[in-house]
Short mmCIF file of C-alpha atoms and ligand atoms in Angstrom, two decimals:
data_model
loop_
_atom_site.label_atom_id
_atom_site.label_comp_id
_atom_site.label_asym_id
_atom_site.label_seq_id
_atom_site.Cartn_x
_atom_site.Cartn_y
_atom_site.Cartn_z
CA UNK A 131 330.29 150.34 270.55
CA UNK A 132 333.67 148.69 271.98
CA UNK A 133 333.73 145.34 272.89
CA UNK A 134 335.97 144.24 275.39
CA UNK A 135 336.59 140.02 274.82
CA UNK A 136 337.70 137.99 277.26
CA UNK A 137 339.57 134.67 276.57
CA UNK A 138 341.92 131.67 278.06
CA UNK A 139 343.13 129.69 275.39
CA UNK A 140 343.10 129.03 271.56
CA UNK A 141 340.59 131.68 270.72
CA UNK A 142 338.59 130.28 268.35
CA UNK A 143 335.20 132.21 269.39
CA UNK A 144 337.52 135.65 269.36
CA UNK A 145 338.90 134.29 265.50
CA UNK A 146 334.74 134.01 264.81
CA UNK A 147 334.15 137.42 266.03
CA UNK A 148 337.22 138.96 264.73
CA UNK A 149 335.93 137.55 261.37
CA UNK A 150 332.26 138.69 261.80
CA UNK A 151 333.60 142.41 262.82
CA UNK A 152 335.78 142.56 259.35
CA UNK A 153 332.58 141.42 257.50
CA UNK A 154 330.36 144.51 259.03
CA UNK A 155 328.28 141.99 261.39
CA UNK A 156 328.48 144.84 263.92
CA UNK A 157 327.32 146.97 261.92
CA UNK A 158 324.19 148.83 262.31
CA UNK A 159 321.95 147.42 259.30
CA UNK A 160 323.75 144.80 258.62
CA UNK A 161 326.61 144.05 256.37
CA UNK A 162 328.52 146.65 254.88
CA UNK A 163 326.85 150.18 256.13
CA UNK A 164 328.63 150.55 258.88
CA UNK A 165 330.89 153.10 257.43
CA UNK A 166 327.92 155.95 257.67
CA UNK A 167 327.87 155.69 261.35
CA UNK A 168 330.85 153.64 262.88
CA UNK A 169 330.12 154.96 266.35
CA UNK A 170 327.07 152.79 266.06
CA UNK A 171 329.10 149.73 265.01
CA UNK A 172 330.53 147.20 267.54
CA UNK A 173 334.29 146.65 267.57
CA UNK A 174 336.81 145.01 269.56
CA UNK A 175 338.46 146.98 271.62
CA UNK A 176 340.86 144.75 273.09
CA UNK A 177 341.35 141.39 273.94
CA UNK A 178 342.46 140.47 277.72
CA UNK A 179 343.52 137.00 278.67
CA UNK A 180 344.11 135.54 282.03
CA UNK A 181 346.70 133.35 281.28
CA UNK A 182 350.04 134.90 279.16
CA UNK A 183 350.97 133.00 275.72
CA UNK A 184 348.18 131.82 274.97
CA UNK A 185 347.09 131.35 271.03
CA UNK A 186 344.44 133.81 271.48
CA UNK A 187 346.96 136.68 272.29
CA UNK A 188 348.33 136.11 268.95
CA UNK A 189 344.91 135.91 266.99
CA UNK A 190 344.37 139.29 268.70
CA UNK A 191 348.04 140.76 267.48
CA UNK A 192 347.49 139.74 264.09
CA UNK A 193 344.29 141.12 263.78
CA UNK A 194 345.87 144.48 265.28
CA UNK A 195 343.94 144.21 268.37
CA UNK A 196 345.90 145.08 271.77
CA UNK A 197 346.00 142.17 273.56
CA UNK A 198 346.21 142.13 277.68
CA UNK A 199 346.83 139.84 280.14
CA UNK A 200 345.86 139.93 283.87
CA UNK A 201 346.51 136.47 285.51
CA UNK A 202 345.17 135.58 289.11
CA UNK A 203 347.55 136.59 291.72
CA UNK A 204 348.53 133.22 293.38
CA UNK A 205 349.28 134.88 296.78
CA UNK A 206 345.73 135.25 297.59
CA UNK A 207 344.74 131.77 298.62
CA UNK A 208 340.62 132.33 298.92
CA UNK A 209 339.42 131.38 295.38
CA UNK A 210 336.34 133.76 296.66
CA UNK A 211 338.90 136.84 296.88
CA UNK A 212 341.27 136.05 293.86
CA UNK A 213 338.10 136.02 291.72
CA UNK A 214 337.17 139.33 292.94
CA UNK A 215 340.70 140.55 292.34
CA UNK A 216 340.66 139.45 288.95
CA UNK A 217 337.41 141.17 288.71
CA UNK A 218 338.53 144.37 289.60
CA UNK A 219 341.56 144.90 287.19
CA UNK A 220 338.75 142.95 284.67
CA UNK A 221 336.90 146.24 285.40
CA UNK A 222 339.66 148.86 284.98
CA UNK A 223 340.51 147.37 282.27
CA UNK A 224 337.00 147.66 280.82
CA UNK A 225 336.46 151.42 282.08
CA UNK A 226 339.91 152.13 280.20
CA UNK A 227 338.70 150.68 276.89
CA UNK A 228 335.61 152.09 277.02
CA UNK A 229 334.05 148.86 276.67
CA UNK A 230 330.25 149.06 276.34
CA UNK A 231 329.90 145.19 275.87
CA UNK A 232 331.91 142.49 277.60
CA UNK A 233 332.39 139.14 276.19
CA UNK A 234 333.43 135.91 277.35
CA UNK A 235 334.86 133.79 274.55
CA UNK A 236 336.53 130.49 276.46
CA UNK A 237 337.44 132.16 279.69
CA UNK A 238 337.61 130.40 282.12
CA UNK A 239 337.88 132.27 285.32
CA UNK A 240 334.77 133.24 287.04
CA UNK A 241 333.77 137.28 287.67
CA UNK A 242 332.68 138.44 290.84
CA UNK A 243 331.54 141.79 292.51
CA UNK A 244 331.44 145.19 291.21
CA UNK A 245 332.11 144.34 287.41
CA UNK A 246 328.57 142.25 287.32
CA UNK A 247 326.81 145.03 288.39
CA UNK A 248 328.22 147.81 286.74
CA UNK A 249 328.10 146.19 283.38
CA UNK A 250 324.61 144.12 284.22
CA UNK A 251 323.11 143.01 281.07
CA UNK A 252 326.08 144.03 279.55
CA UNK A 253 328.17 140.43 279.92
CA UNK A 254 327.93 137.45 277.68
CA UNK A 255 329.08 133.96 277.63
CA UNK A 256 329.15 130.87 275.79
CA UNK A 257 329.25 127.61 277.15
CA UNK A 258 329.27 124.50 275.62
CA UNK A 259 326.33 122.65 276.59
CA UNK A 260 322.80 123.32 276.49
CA UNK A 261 322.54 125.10 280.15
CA UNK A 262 321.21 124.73 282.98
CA UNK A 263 322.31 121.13 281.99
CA UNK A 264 326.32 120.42 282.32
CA UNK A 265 327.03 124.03 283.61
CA UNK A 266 328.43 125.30 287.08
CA UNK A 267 331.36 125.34 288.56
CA UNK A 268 334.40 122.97 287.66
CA UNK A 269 332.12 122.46 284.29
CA UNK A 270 334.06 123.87 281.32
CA UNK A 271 336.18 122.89 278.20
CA UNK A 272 336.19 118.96 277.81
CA UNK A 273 334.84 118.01 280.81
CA UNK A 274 331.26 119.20 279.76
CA UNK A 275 331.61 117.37 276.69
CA UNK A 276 332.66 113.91 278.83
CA UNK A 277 329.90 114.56 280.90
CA UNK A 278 327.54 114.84 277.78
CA UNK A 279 328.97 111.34 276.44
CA UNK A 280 328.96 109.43 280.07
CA UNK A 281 325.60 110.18 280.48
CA UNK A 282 324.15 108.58 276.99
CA UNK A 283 322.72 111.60 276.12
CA UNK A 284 321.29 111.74 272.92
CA UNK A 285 322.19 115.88 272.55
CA UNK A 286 324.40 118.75 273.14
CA UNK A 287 325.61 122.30 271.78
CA UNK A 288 325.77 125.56 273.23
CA UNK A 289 324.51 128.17 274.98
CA UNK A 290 324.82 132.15 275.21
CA UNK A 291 323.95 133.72 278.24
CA UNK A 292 324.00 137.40 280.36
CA UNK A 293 326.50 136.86 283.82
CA UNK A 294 324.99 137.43 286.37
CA UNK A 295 326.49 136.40 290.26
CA UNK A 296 326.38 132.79 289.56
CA UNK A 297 328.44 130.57 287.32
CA UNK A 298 326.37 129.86 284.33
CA UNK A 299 323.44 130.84 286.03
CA UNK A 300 322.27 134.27 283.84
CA UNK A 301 319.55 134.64 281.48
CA UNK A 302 319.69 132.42 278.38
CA UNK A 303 320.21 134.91 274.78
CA UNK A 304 320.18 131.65 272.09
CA UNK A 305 321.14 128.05 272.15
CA UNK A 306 322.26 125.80 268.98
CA UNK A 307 321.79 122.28 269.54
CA UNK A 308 323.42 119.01 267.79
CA UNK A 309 322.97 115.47 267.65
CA UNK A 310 325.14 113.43 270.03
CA UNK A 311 326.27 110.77 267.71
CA UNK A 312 326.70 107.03 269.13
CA UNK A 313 330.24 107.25 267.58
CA UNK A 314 331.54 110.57 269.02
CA UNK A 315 334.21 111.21 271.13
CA UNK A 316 335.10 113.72 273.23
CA UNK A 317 337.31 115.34 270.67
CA UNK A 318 334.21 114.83 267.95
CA UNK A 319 331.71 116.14 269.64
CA UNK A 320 333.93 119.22 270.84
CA UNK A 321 334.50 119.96 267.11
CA UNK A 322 331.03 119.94 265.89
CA UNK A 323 330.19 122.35 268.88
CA UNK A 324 332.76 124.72 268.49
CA UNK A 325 330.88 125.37 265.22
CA UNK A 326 328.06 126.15 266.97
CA UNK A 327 329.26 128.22 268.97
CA UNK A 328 331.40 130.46 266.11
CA UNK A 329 327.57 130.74 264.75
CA UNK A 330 326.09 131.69 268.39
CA UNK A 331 328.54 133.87 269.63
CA UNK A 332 328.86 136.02 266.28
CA UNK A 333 324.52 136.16 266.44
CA UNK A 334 324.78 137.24 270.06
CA UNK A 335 326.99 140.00 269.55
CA UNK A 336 325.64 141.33 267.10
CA UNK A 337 321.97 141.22 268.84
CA UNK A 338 323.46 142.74 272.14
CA UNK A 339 324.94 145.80 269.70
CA UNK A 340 321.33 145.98 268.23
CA UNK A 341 319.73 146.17 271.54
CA UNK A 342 322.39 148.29 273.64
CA UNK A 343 322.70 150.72 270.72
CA UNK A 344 321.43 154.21 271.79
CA UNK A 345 318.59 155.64 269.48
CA UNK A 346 318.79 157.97 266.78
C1 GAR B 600 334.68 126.95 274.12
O1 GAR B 600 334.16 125.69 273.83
C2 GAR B 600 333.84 127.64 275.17
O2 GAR B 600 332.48 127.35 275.09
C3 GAR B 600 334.42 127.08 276.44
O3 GAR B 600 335.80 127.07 276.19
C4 GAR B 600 336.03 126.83 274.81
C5 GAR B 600 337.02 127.86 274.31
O4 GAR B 600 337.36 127.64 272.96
N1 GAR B 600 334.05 127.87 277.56
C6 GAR B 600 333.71 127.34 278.72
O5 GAR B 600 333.74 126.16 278.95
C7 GAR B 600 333.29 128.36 279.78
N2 GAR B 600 332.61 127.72 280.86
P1 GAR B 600 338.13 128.76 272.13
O6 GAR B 600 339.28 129.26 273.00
O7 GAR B 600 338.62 128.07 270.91
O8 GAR B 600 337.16 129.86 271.82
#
């Protein structure tokens, strides 16, 4: 079962899952007996960024993963239409690895069109906030997290969800929630919820592989 993760930065989430695949998360019951069927077990693919250079590249090189990049094309001014471009190569790029499960670990573009329905139910992301609260568009990164803070409230964390049309709009898979502490920062708070979300994403995966993998 390849996975096909998509990222825009540091890659944290891809380090979590990179970590989770070496330690047989993927694997069909559990850890280590993945070996007896590895067409059953889920597996990174590749990695494909939409920016080039970012640290995530590199996580994905190290761990001997080939790592793309696809960056909006500039020349098309209609954010509506260079999403959709994006989208498309997004989707060759997914037909070409195979890729039975997309997954969107910190990226940060939005995908439109044909990819959300050919892979429906088939494409994850985490955000960090408890959605429908703090999501949307323009809501990503640190802004959700000064958000969180300017509006006193009292807690956060993340959530994993199926894409769907909308921008953090699909059906929710699991959420891990934290205290918001009166001393936190943006830069605090961040922290303690990228935990969270090396916890959730890793869980999520591996319960999409459970559920998407064909029967015996
Ligand atoms: C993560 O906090 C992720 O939830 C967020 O970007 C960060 C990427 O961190 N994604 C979004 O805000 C998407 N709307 P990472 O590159 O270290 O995994």
């Amino acid at each position: 079962m390849n996975f096909l993760v998509l990222v825009s930065g540091n890659g944290s989430n891809l380090q979590a899952l990179i970590d989770a695949e070496r330690a047989g998360r993927f694997a069909p019951l559990g850890a280590g007996n993945g070996a007896a069927s590895p067409e059953k077990e889920g597996r990174i693919a590749a990695v494909l960024s939409d920016r080039a250079g970012v640290f995530a590249l590199e996580r994905a090189k190290t761990a001997g993963i080939p790592a793309l990049t696809e960056e909006p094309d500039r020349r098309l001014v209609q954010p509506g239409e260079r999403q959709r471009d994006l989208s498309r190569r997004i989707l060759c790029a997914a037909r070409e690895w195979k890729a039975d499960l997309i997954i969107l670990a910190g990226f940060l573009s939005i995908l439109r069109g044909e990819i959300i329905r050919e892979y429906e139910g088939r494409i994850i992301n985490i955000h960090p906030s408890l959605l429908p609260k703090y999501g949307g568009p323009g809501m990503y990164g640190d802004r959700v997290h000064r958000a969180v803070l300017a509006a006193g409230e009292k807690e956060s964390g993340c959530t994993v969800h199926l894409v769907d049309e909308g921008t953090d709009t699909g059906s929710i898979l699991l959420q891990r929630t934290i205290p918001v502490l009166a001393e936190d920062t943006v830069e605090t708070l961040a922290e303690r919820i990228h935990q969270e979300e090396h916890v959730a994403i890793v869980e999520a995966a591996a319960a999409m592989v459970a559920k998407l993998r064909k029967p015996e």
